[in-house]
Amino acid sequence: MNYTFNIQKTTAPKPKPDPNNLKFGKYFTDHMFIMDYETGKGWFDGRIVPYGPVSLDPAAAVLHYGQIMFEGMKAYRTTDNRVQLFRPYMNAARARRSNERICIPEIDEELFVSAVKAVVNADRDWIPEKEGTSLYIRPFVIADDPFLGVQAANHYKFMIILSPVGPYYDIPGGGLPPTNIYIEDEFVRAAVGGVGFAKVGGNYAAALRSQARAKEMGCAQVLWLDAVEHSYIEEIGTSNAFVMIDDEVITAPLMGTILPGVTRATVIELLKKWDIKVSERRLRIEDVVKASEEGKLQEMFGTGTAAVISPVGKLTHKDYEVTVGDGNVGSLTQKLYDTIYGIQTGKLSDDMGWTVSI
Ligand SMILES: *Cc1c(COP(=O)(O)O)cnc(C)c1O
């Protein structure tokens, strides 16, 4: 099916932000995508309109019970001035699974990708050119029924907003800084049977308290452990966690508590292609500490759309600290970053067929 959308162009284009001073998620483009849903009618009236506030009834379900899902992806301007997305159908499929978990009606994957392409195309001149910059894409769905009963809504809005973003790390020369990560052994992010695998708003509100603790401890992010034993490594903040012990790269299996990252899948596929041993298996923090003591803890990193690959140099627990490798960026960590970012920005050829031009 071929989707087309009405476009209402802005009559008051905004000035573009300084490309040298882009923060994450602070500036928004001139347009946004909106589509409505009504039970019995389905999704209708997909349109691109000038960016601006939406009006919601104060009783709108999303404001009370958090029936909201979101996605996060990027459009990149390539060195030869094309615009491309990275594996957008994986985001569309994940959106479908998130929606299903919290009773939001299904969005056809072609519709999802068509809407992303259409709104990015409308604001293509907002995609910055400077090295390390990109256009962050935030699709989301909210329940906007004015009704206080706890039930799945009958009206929804599917929206997409766009934000030009700078390099995740602002380091001259573009190096990756090793981060210090706080081992959270009291609060948990997700439990089996819950919503950890879904990108739904409530997961992130529930994580804020731990993130604040991490900051107090001088750490960049939280290392989440499993909800039952507080032992198995799950994720790092809002990124997937990988640990390299000896010659094995380990990441948590998808058992319902892990957000199935597009970057995570990409890292696993690349490691397999490079004949590096990669295992989706449970790994205890105690075994990471032991590996470190035995000099076997080689590398550790987080993966996600925002930073691509984020090296971990140190883990901080309230009672102890662990240094990863020699505390600097590991060579595999750096190679994964260079490869994935290179493909996303067209500097490396995409022999895996991961990019989609707009
Ligand atoms: C979005 C997200 C990730 C990373 O997913 P990508 O598709 O790689 O960006 C990992 N963990 C959590 C909790 C997330 O919300």
mmCIF file of C-alpha atoms and ligand atoms in Angstrom:
data_model
loop_
_atom_site.group_PDB
_atom_site.id
_atom_site.type_symbol
_atom_site.label_atom_id
_atom_site.label_comp_id
_atom_site.label_asym_id
_atom_site.label_seq_id
_atom_site.Cartn_x
_atom_site.Cartn_y
_atom_site.Cartn_z
ATOM 1 C CA MET A 1 0.000 0.000 0.000
ATOM 2 C CA ASN A 2 1.171 3.463 -0.894
ATOM 3 C CA TYR A 3 0.467 6.164 1.683
ATOM 4 C CA THR A 4 0.231 9.855 0.916
ATOM 5 C CA PHE A 5 -0.358 12.690 3.328
ATOM 6 C CA ASN A 6 -1.669 16.229 3.091
ATOM 7 C CA ILE A 7 0.990 18.843 3.646
ATOM 8 C CA GLN A 8 0.256 22.230 5.128
ATOM 9 C CA LYS A 9 3.471 24.229 4.915
ATOM 10 C CA THR A 10 4.368 26.719 7.597
ATOM 11 C CA THR A 11 4.088 30.388 6.705
ATOM 12 C CA ALA A 12 6.559 31.309 9.456
ATOM 13 C CA PRO A 13 9.710 29.187 9.104
ATOM 14 C CA LYS A 14 11.934 29.358 12.174
ATOM 15 C CA PRO A 15 15.596 30.307 12.083
ATOM 16 C CA LYS A 16 17.828 27.221 12.183
ATOM 17 C CA PRO A 17 19.867 26.716 15.361
ATOM 18 C CA ASP A 18 23.651 27.109 15.353
ATOM 19 C CA PRO A 19 25.004 23.731 14.120
ATOM 20 C CA ASN A 20 27.940 24.103 16.518
ATOM 21 C CA ASN A 21 25.668 24.381 19.514
ATOM 22 C CA LEU A 22 23.002 21.722 19.086
ATOM 23 C CA LYS A 23 21.952 19.973 22.243
ATOM 24 C CA PHE A 24 19.921 16.763 22.362
ATOM 25 C CA GLY A 25 16.189 17.250 21.892
ATOM 26 C CA LYS A 26 16.129 21.002 22.399
ATOM 27 C CA TYR A 27 15.306 22.391 18.953
ATOM 28 C CA PHE A 28 12.400 21.325 16.760
ATOM 29 C CA THR A 29 11.842 21.701 13.042
ATOM 30 C CA ASP A 30 9.111 23.597 11.184
ATOM 31 C CA HIS A 31 6.712 20.688 10.676
ATOM 32 C CA MET A 32 5.273 17.633 12.371
ATOM 33 C CA PHE A 33 3.170 14.640 11.385
ATOM 34 C CA ILE A 34 -0.219 13.908 12.952
ATOM 35 C CA MET A 35 -2.718 11.119 12.304
ATOM 36 C CA ASP A 36 -5.870 10.323 14.255
ATOM 37 C CA TYR A 37 -7.497 7.079 15.272
ATOM 38 C CA GLU A 38 -11.044 6.333 16.215
ATOM 39 C CA THR A 39 -12.490 2.949 17.063
ATOM 40 C CA GLY A 40 -14.532 1.736 14.097
ATOM 41 C CA LYS A 41 -12.795 4.091 11.693
ATOM 42 C CA GLY A 42 -9.125 3.127 12.114
ATOM 43 C CA TRP A 43 -6.205 5.488 11.441
ATOM 44 C CA PHE A 44 -7.200 8.463 9.310
ATOM 45 C CA ASP A 45 -6.240 11.972 8.182
ATOM 46 C CA GLY A 46 -2.444 11.578 8.225
ATOM 47 C CA ARG A 47 -1.077 15.071 7.651
ATOM 48 C CA ILE A 48 2.003 17.223 7.892
ATOM 49 C CA VAL A 49 1.327 20.536 9.606
ATOM 50 C CA PRO A 50 3.350 23.415 11.074
ATOM 51 C CA TYR A 51 5.084 22.386 14.332
ATOM 52 C CA GLY A 52 3.200 23.572 17.397
ATOM 53 C CA PRO A 53 1.285 22.701 20.560
ATOM 54 C CA VAL A 54 -1.564 20.206 20.458
ATOM 55 C CA SER A 55 -4.723 20.740 22.408
ATOM 56 C CA LEU A 56 -5.774 17.950 24.788
ATOM 57 C CA ASP A 57 -8.796 17.620 27.013
ATOM 58 C CA PRO A 58 -7.540 17.617 30.651
ATOM 59 C CA ALA A 59 -9.230 14.220 31.034
ATOM 60 C CA ALA A 60 -7.225 12.742 28.124
ATOM 61 C CA ALA A 61 -6.268 9.192 29.073
ATOM 62 C CA VAL A 62 -2.559 9.689 28.382
ATOM 63 C CA LEU A 63 -2.345 12.395 31.051
ATOM 64 C CA HIS A 64 -3.602 10.026 33.753
ATOM 65 C CA TYR A 65 -2.673 6.446 32.940
ATOM 66 C CA GLY A 66 0.297 6.929 30.649
ATOM 67 C CA GLN A 67 -1.028 5.137 27.576
ATOM 68 C CA ILE A 68 1.825 6.351 25.367
ATOM 69 C CA MET A 69 4.468 4.630 23.291
ATOM 70 C CA PHE A 70 7.378 6.216 21.471
ATOM 71 C CA GLU A 71 10.194 5.438 19.083
ATOM 72 C CA GLY A 72 13.608 6.958 18.503
ATOM 73 C CA MET A 73 15.536 6.951 15.228
ATOM 74 C CA LYS A 74 17.661 9.285 13.125
ATOM 75 C CA ALA A 75 18.024 10.684 9.602
ATOM 76 C CA TYR A 76 21.605 11.326 8.496
ATOM 77 C CA ARG A 77 22.949 13.613 5.804
ATOM 78 C CA THR A 78 25.611 11.654 3.970
ATOM 79 C CA THR A 79 28.947 12.970 2.799
ATOM 80 C CA ASP A 80 27.572 13.053 -0.787
ATOM 81 C CA ASN A 81 24.528 15.011 0.424
ATOM 82 C CA ARG A 82 21.901 12.275 0.394
ATOM 83 C CA VAL A 83 19.506 11.749 3.309
ATOM 84 C CA GLN A 84 19.162 8.291 4.784
ATOM 85 C CA LEU A 85 17.473 6.371 7.559
ATOM 86 C CA PHE A 86 19.017 3.400 9.377
ATOM 87 C CA ARG A 87 16.929 0.183 9.524
ATOM 88 C CA PRO A 88 13.572 2.047 9.875
ATOM 89 C CA TYR A 89 11.496 -1.121 9.514
ATOM 90 C CA MET A 90 12.999 -2.366 12.769
ATOM 91 C CA ASN A 91 11.574 0.704 14.512
ATOM 92 C CA ALA A 92 8.206 0.131 12.800
ATOM 93 C CA ALA A 93 8.144 -3.490 13.987
ATOM 94 C CA ARG A 94 9.132 -2.515 17.519
ATOM 95 C CA ALA A 95 6.438 0.202 17.571
ATOM 96 C CA ARG A 96 3.928 -2.482 16.645
ATOM 97 C CA ARG A 97 5.043 -4.666 19.571
ATOM 98 C CA SER A 98 5.036 -1.720 22.022
ATOM 99 C CA ASN A 99 1.571 -0.696 20.850
ATOM 100 C CA GLU A 100 0.246 -4.196 21.212
ATOM 101 C CA ARG A 101 1.486 -4.474 24.805
ATOM 102 C CA ILE A 102 -0.418 -1.369 25.957
ATOM 103 C CA CYS A 103 -3.518 -1.844 23.760
ATOM 104 C CA ILE A 104 -2.762 0.919 21.265
ATOM 105 C CA PRO A 105 -4.191 -0.036 17.860
ATOM 106 C CA GLU A 106 -1.717 -1.395 15.336
ATOM 107 C CA ILE A 107 0.056 0.938 12.927
ATOM 108 C CA ASP A 108 0.904 -0.749 9.640
ATOM 109 C CA GLU A 109 4.690 -0.856 9.250
ATOM 110 C CA GLU A 110 4.540 0.670 5.757
ATOM 111 C CA LEU A 111 2.379 3.495 7.126
ATOM 112 C CA PHE A 112 4.887 4.103 9.918
ATOM 113 C CA VAL A 113 7.891 4.275 7.583
ATOM 114 C CA SER A 114 5.989 6.334 4.961
ATOM 115 C CA ALA A 115 5.040 8.885 7.617
ATOM 116 C CA VAL A 116 8.642 9.119 8.859
ATOM 117 C CA LYS A 117 9.923 9.599 5.313
ATOM 118 C CA ALA A 118 7.270 12.213 4.471
ATOM 119 C CA VAL A 119 7.904 14.434 7.493
ATOM 120 C CA VAL A 120 11.697 14.143 7.216
ATOM 121 C CA ASN A 121 11.390 15.071 3.562
ATOM 122 C CA ALA A 122 9.274 18.128 4.432
ATOM 123 C CA ASP A 123 12.030 19.346 6.776
ATOM 124 C CA ARG A 124 15.060 18.039 4.888
ATOM 125 C CA ASP A 125 16.784 21.398 4.996
ATOM 126 C CA TRP A 126 16.813 21.042 8.813
ATOM 127 C CA ILE A 127 19.185 18.072 8.692
ATOM 128 C CA PRO A 128 22.514 19.505 9.774
ATOM 129 C CA GLU A 129 25.669 18.802 7.779
ATOM 130 C CA LYS A 130 28.377 19.095 10.351
ATOM 131 C CA GLU A 131 30.268 15.929 11.378
ATOM 132 C CA GLY A 132 28.477 14.129 14.197
ATOM 133 C CA THR A 133 25.128 15.894 13.738
ATOM 134 C CA SER A 134 21.859 14.318 12.595
ATOM 135 C CA LEU A 135 18.099 14.715 12.718
ATOM 136 C CA TYR A 136 16.552 12.852 15.653
ATOM 137 C CA ILE A 137 13.105 11.456 14.827
ATOM 138 C CA ARG A 138 10.550 10.933 17.585
ATOM 139 C CA PRO A 139 7.394 9.067 16.520
ATOM 140 C CA PHE A 140 4.868 8.560 19.338
ATOM 141 C CA VAL A 141 1.252 7.662 19.988
ATOM 142 C CA ILE A 142 -0.928 9.112 22.749
ATOM 143 C CA ALA A 143 -4.410 8.139 23.949
ATOM 144 C CA ASP A 144 -6.533 11.290 23.844
ATOM 145 C CA ASP A 145 -9.964 10.049 24.969
ATOM 146 C CA PRO A 146 -11.489 12.408 27.543
ATOM 147 C CA PHE A 147 -12.484 9.602 29.935
ATOM 148 C CA LEU A 148 -11.208 8.729 33.425
ATOM 149 C CA GLY A 149 -12.105 5.043 33.405
ATOM 150 C CA VAL A 150 -9.076 2.761 33.310
ATOM 151 C CA GLN A 151 -9.463 1.098 29.935
ATOM 152 C CA ALA A 152 -7.882 1.196 26.483
ATOM 153 C CA ALA A 153 -8.870 4.450 24.769
ATOM 154 C CA ASN A 154 -10.974 4.773 21.628
ATOM 155 C CA HIS A 155 -9.120 7.804 20.231
ATOM 156 C CA TYR A 156 -5.409 8.203 19.619
ATOM 157 C CA LYS A 157 -2.958 10.545 17.950
ATOM 158 C CA PHE A 158 0.106 9.221 16.110
ATOM 159 C CA MET A 159 2.626 12.051 15.846
ATOM 160 C CA ILE A 160 6.189 12.503 14.640
ATOM 161 C CA ILE A 161 8.414 15.398 15.649
ATOM 162 C CA LEU A 162 11.976 16.087 14.516
ATOM 163 C CA SER A 163 14.948 17.584 16.309
ATOM 164 C CA PRO A 164 18.360 18.469 14.854
ATOM 165 C CA VAL A 165 20.944 17.074 17.284
ATOM 166 C CA GLY A 166 24.665 17.492 17.794
ATOM 167 C CA PRO A 167 27.308 14.849 18.453
ATOM 168 C CA TYR A 168 26.384 12.915 21.584
ATOM 169 C CA TYR A 169 29.818 13.585 23.010
ATOM 170 C CA ASP A 170 31.280 16.994 22.516
ATOM 171 C CA ILE A 171 34.931 16.098 22.460
ATOM 172 C CA PRO A 172 37.310 17.906 20.156
ATOM 173 C CA GLY A 173 38.546 15.423 17.562
ATOM 174 C CA GLY A 174 35.425 13.288 18.006
ATOM 175 C CA GLY A 175 36.820 10.701 20.463
ATOM 176 C CA LEU A 176 34.581 8.482 22.580
ATOM 177 C CA PRO A 177 34.822 9.210 26.320
ATOM 178 C CA PRO A 178 34.764 6.198 28.684
ATOM 179 C CA THR A 179 31.874 6.597 31.139
ATOM 180 C CA ASN A 180 31.437 5.726 34.807
ATOM 181 C CA ILE A 181 28.273 3.678 35.417
ATOM 182 C CA TYR A 182 26.367 3.337 38.693
ATOM 183 C CA ILE A 183 25.378 -0.192 39.711
ATOM 184 C CA GLU A 184 21.780 0.118 40.924
ATOM 185 C CA ASP A 185 21.018 -2.763 43.294
ATOM 186 C CA GLU A 186 17.778 -1.550 44.865
ATOM 187 C CA PHE A 187 15.397 -0.144 42.244
ATOM 188 C CA VAL A 188 14.681 -2.120 39.067
ATOM 189 C CA ARG A 189 13.719 -1.130 35.532
ATOM 190 C CA ALA A 190 11.695 -4.111 34.404
ATOM 191 C CA ALA A 191 10.414 -7.534 35.421
ATOM 192 C CA VAL A 192 9.514 -10.541 33.297
ATOM 193 C CA GLY A 193 5.877 -10.187 32.263
ATOM 194 C CA GLY A 194 6.005 -6.391 32.526
ATOM 195 C CA VAL A 195 6.646 -3.769 29.855
ATOM 196 C CA GLY A 196 10.459 -3.592 29.756
ATOM 197 C CA PHE A 197 10.614 -4.734 26.123
ATOM 198 C CA ALA A 198 8.240 -1.952 25.048
ATOM 199 C CA LYS A 199 9.198 1.699 24.517
ATOM 200 C CA VAL A 200 6.380 3.026 26.689
ATOM 201 C CA GLY A 201 6.477 6.244 28.706
ATOM 202 C CA GLY A 202 6.065 4.788 32.198
ATOM 203 C CA ASN A 203 9.366 2.899 32.006
ATOM 204 C CA TYR A 204 11.253 6.160 31.775
ATOM 205 C CA ALA A 205 9.472 8.025 34.568
ATOM 206 C CA ALA A 206 10.196 5.029 36.817
ATOM 207 C CA ALA A 207 13.917 5.279 35.987
ATOM 208 C CA LEU A 208 14.384 8.960 36.874
ATOM 209 C CA ARG A 209 15.024 8.390 40.582
ATOM 210 C CA SER A 210 17.889 5.988 39.869
ATOM 211 C CA GLN A 211 19.312 8.294 37.232
ATOM 212 C CA ALA A 212 19.394 11.065 39.857
ATOM 213 C CA ARG A 213 21.254 8.719 42.219
ATOM 214 C CA ALA A 214 23.757 7.885 39.499
ATOM 215 C CA LYS A 215 24.435 11.609 39.049
ATOM 216 C CA GLU A 216 24.912 12.025 42.819
ATOM 217 C CA MET A 217 27.513 9.242 42.671
ATOM 218 C CA GLY A 218 29.339 11.055 39.852
ATOM 219 C CA CYS A 219 28.152 8.537 37.243
ATOM 220 C CA ALA A 220 26.721 9.077 33.773
ATOM 221 C CA GLN A 221 24.146 6.288 33.773
ATOM 222 C CA VAL A 222 22.565 3.465 35.744
ATOM 223 C CA LEU A 223 23.455 -0.199 35.323
ATOM 224 C CA TRP A 224 20.163 -2.041 35.710
ATOM 225 C CA LEU A 225 20.119 -5.475 37.297
ATOM 226 C CA ASP A 226 17.338 -8.067 37.098
ATOM 227 C CA ALA A 227 14.270 -7.643 39.307
ATOM 228 C CA VAL A 228 14.413 -11.042 41.048
ATOM 229 C CA GLU A 229 18.003 -11.579 42.204
ATOM 230 C CA HIS A 230 19.429 -8.081 41.638
ATOM 231 C CA SER A 231 22.395 -9.829 40.065
ATOM 232 C CA TYR A 232 22.062 -10.256 36.300
ATOM 233 C CA ILE A 233 23.076 -7.350 34.060
ATOM 234 C CA GLU A 234 20.164 -5.991 32.027
ATOM 235 C CA GLU A 235 20.722 -2.536 30.503
ATOM 236 C CA ILE A 236 22.715 0.674 30.893
ATOM 237 C CA GLY A 237 20.342 3.631 31.300
ATOM 238 C CA THR A 238 18.384 3.674 28.034
ATOM 239 C CA SER A 239 20.916 1.618 26.125
ATOM 240 C CA ASN A 240 21.644 -2.092 25.775
ATOM 241 C CA ALA A 241 24.664 -3.453 27.638
ATOM 242 C CA PHE A 242 27.541 -5.511 26.178
ATOM 243 C CA VAL A 243 30.437 -6.983 28.166
ATOM 244 C CA MET A 244 33.549 -8.602 26.707
ATOM 245 C CA ILE A 245 35.178 -11.211 28.955
ATOM 246 C CA ASP A 246 38.213 -12.931 27.432
ATOM 247 C CA ASP A 247 37.202 -13.343 23.778
ATOM 248 C CA GLU A 248 33.419 -13.577 24.332
ATOM 249 C CA VAL A 249 31.050 -10.634 23.901
ATOM 250 C CA ILE A 250 27.959 -11.057 26.079
ATOM 251 C CA THR A 251 24.602 -9.265 26.094
ATOM 252 C CA ALA A 252 21.373 -10.033 27.951
ATOM 253 C CA PRO A 253 18.879 -12.265 26.102
ATOM 254 C CA LEU A 254 15.475 -10.845 25.085
ATOM 255 C CA MET A 255 13.293 -12.352 27.795
ATOM 256 C CA GLY A 256 10.803 -9.520 28.170
ATOM 257 C CA THR A 257 12.814 -7.123 30.304
ATOM 258 C CA ILE A 258 15.236 -5.917 27.649
ATOM 259 C CA LEU A 259 14.402 -3.251 25.072
ATOM 260 C CA PRO A 260 15.320 -4.873 21.739
ATOM 261 C CA GLY A 261 17.570 -2.132 20.396
ATOM 262 C CA VAL A 262 18.194 -1.636 16.689
ATOM 263 C CA THR A 263 21.813 -0.863 17.574
ATOM 264 C CA ARG A 264 21.960 -4.024 19.720
ATOM 265 C CA ALA A 265 20.815 -6.171 16.783
ATOM 266 C CA THR A 266 23.293 -4.377 14.520
ATOM 267 C CA VAL A 267 26.212 -5.026 16.898
ATOM 268 C CA ILE A 268 25.311 -8.726 17.167
ATOM 269 C CA GLU A 269 25.121 -9.067 13.363
ATOM 270 C CA LEU A 270 28.448 -7.298 12.865
ATOM 271 C CA LEU A 271 30.225 -9.417 15.493
ATOM 272 C CA LYS A 272 28.928 -12.598 13.833
ATOM 273 C CA LYS A 273 30.082 -11.309 10.455
ATOM 274 C CA TRP A 274 33.547 -10.632 11.937
ATOM 275 C CA ASP A 275 33.676 -14.139 13.494
ATOM 276 C CA ILE A 276 33.798 -12.756 17.018
ATOM 277 C CA LYS A 277 32.079 -14.906 19.613
ATOM 278 C CA VAL A 278 28.860 -13.186 20.725
ATOM 279 C CA SER A 279 26.411 -14.697 23.217
ATOM 280 C CA GLU A 280 22.935 -13.624 24.231
ATOM 281 C CA ARG A 281 23.043 -15.017 27.740
ATOM 282 C CA ARG A 282 22.560 -13.916 31.323
ATOM 283 C CA LEU A 283 25.635 -12.558 33.084
ATOM 284 C CA ARG A 284 25.913 -11.818 36.791
ATOM 285 C CA ILE A 285 27.539 -8.600 38.016
ATOM 286 C CA GLU A 286 29.519 -10.805 40.454
ATOM 287 C CA ASP A 287 31.081 -12.560 37.454
ATOM 288 C CA VAL A 288 32.026 -9.215 35.927
ATOM 289 C CA VAL A 289 33.744 -8.205 39.182
ATOM 290 C CA LYS A 290 35.564 -11.559 39.253
ATOM 291 C CA ALA A 291 36.609 -11.234 35.599
ATOM 292 C CA SER A 292 37.998 -7.803 36.370
ATOM 293 C CA GLU A 293 40.025 -9.165 39.306
ATOM 294 C CA GLU A 294 41.423 -11.898 37.048
ATOM 295 C CA GLY A 295 42.293 -9.409 34.325
ATOM 296 C CA LYS A 296 39.727 -10.903 31.900
ATOM 297 C CA LEU A 297 37.280 -7.985 31.700
ATOM 298 C CA GLN A 298 38.303 -6.576 28.321
ATOM 299 C CA GLU A 299 35.611 -4.107 27.271
ATOM 300 C CA MET A 300 32.114 -2.934 28.102
ATOM 301 C CA PHE A 301 29.763 -0.596 26.237
ATOM 302 C CA GLY A 302 26.175 0.550 25.850
ATOM 303 C CA THR A 303 24.372 0.707 22.486
ATOM 304 C CA GLY A 304 21.559 2.998 21.331
ATOM 305 C CA THR A 305 20.485 5.365 18.575
ATOM 306 C CA ALA A 306 21.480 8.541 20.425
ATOM 307 C CA ALA A 307 25.162 7.711 21.093
ATOM 308 C CA VAL A 308 25.525 4.596 18.853
ATOM 309 C CA ILE A 309 28.211 3.054 21.107
ATOM 310 C CA SER A 310 29.104 4.367 24.546
ATOM 311 C CA PRO A 311 32.220 2.898 26.200
ATOM 312 C CA VAL A 312 32.198 2.052 29.905
ATOM 313 C CA GLY A 313 35.471 2.740 31.706
ATOM 314 C CA LYS A 314 34.377 2.085 35.255
ATOM 315 C CA LEU A 315 31.501 0.643 37.298
ATOM 316 C CA THR A 316 30.640 2.176 40.652
ATOM 317 C CA HIS A 317 28.735 0.311 43.365
ATOM 318 C CA LYS A 318 28.084 1.855 46.780
ATOM 319 C CA ASP A 319 30.643 -0.604 48.245
ATOM 320 C CA TYR A 320 33.156 -1.139 45.451
ATOM 321 C CA GLU A 321 34.467 -0.040 42.048
ATOM 322 C CA VAL A 322 35.412 -2.020 38.952
ATOM 323 C CA THR A 323 37.732 -0.785 36.203
ATOM 324 C CA VAL A 324 36.937 -2.082 32.718
ATOM 325 C CA GLY A 325 40.080 -3.068 30.791
ATOM 326 C CA ASP A 326 42.581 -0.282 31.376
ATOM 327 C CA GLY A 327 39.776 2.257 31.778
ATOM 328 C CA ASN A 328 40.102 3.530 28.208
ATOM 329 C CA VAL A 329 38.041 2.865 25.072
ATOM 330 C CA GLY A 330 38.494 -0.747 23.927
ATOM 331 C CA SER A 331 39.533 -1.468 20.343
ATOM 332 C CA LEU A 332 36.396 -3.507 19.539
ATOM 333 C CA THR A 333 34.207 -0.766 21.034
ATOM 334 C CA GLN A 334 35.906 1.793 18.788
ATOM 335 C CA LYS A 335 35.671 -0.439 15.702
ATOM 336 C CA LEU A 336 31.940 -1.012 16.231
ATOM 337 C CA TYR A 337 31.365 2.726 16.586
ATOM 338 C CA ASP A 338 33.408 3.567 13.473
ATOM 339 C CA THR A 339 31.653 0.894 11.412
ATOM 340 C CA ILE A 340 28.061 1.648 12.413
ATOM 341 C CA TYR A 341 28.453 5.422 12.346
ATOM 342 C CA GLY A 342 30.337 5.120 9.051
ATOM 343 C CA ILE A 343 27.470 3.192 7.433
ATOM 344 C CA GLN A 344 24.842 5.561 8.865
ATOM 345 C CA THR A 345 26.567 8.591 7.403
ATOM 346 C CA GLY A 346 27.549 7.006 4.092
ATOM 347 C CA LYS A 347 31.300 7.153 4.739
ATOM 348 C CA LEU A 348 31.387 3.354 4.595
ATOM 349 C CA SER A 349 29.511 1.375 1.967
ATOM 350 C CA ASP A 350 26.404 -0.372 3.243
ATOM 351 C CA ASP A 351 26.938 -3.970 2.185
ATOM 352 C CA MET A 352 24.368 -5.157 4.746
ATOM 353 C CA GLY A 353 21.501 -3.211 3.120
ATOM 354 C CA TRP A 354 20.721 -1.355 6.341
ATOM 355 C CA THR A 355 20.153 2.159 5.021
ATOM 356 C CA VAL A 356 17.073 3.583 3.286
ATOM 357 C CA SER A 357 17.411 6.754 1.209
ATOM 358 C CA ILE A 358 14.785 9.472 1.293
HETATM 359 C C1 LIG B 1 15.576 2.942 22.933
HETATM 360 C C2 LIG B 1 16.240 2.106 23.967
HETATM 361 C C3 LIG B 1 17.398 1.340 23.696
HETATM 362 C C4 LIG B 1 18.168 1.438 22.415
HETATM 363 O O1 LIG B 1 17.460 1.074 21.276
HETATM 364 P P1 LIG B 1 17.996 1.542 19.841
HETATM 365 O O2 LIG B 1 16.960 1.024 18.906
HETATM 366 O O3 LIG B 1 19.323 0.909 19.644
HETATM 367 O O4 LIG B 1 18.076 3.026 19.884
HETATM 368 C C5 LIG B 1 17.870 0.508 24.702
HETATM 369 N N1 LIG B 1 17.285 0.446 25.910
HETATM 370 C C6 LIG B 1 16.198 1.187 26.214
HETATM 371 C C7 LIG B 1 15.605 1.070 27.566
HETATM 372 C C8 LIG B 1 15.653 2.042 25.255
HETATM 373 O O5 LIG B 1 14.588 2.783 25.556
#
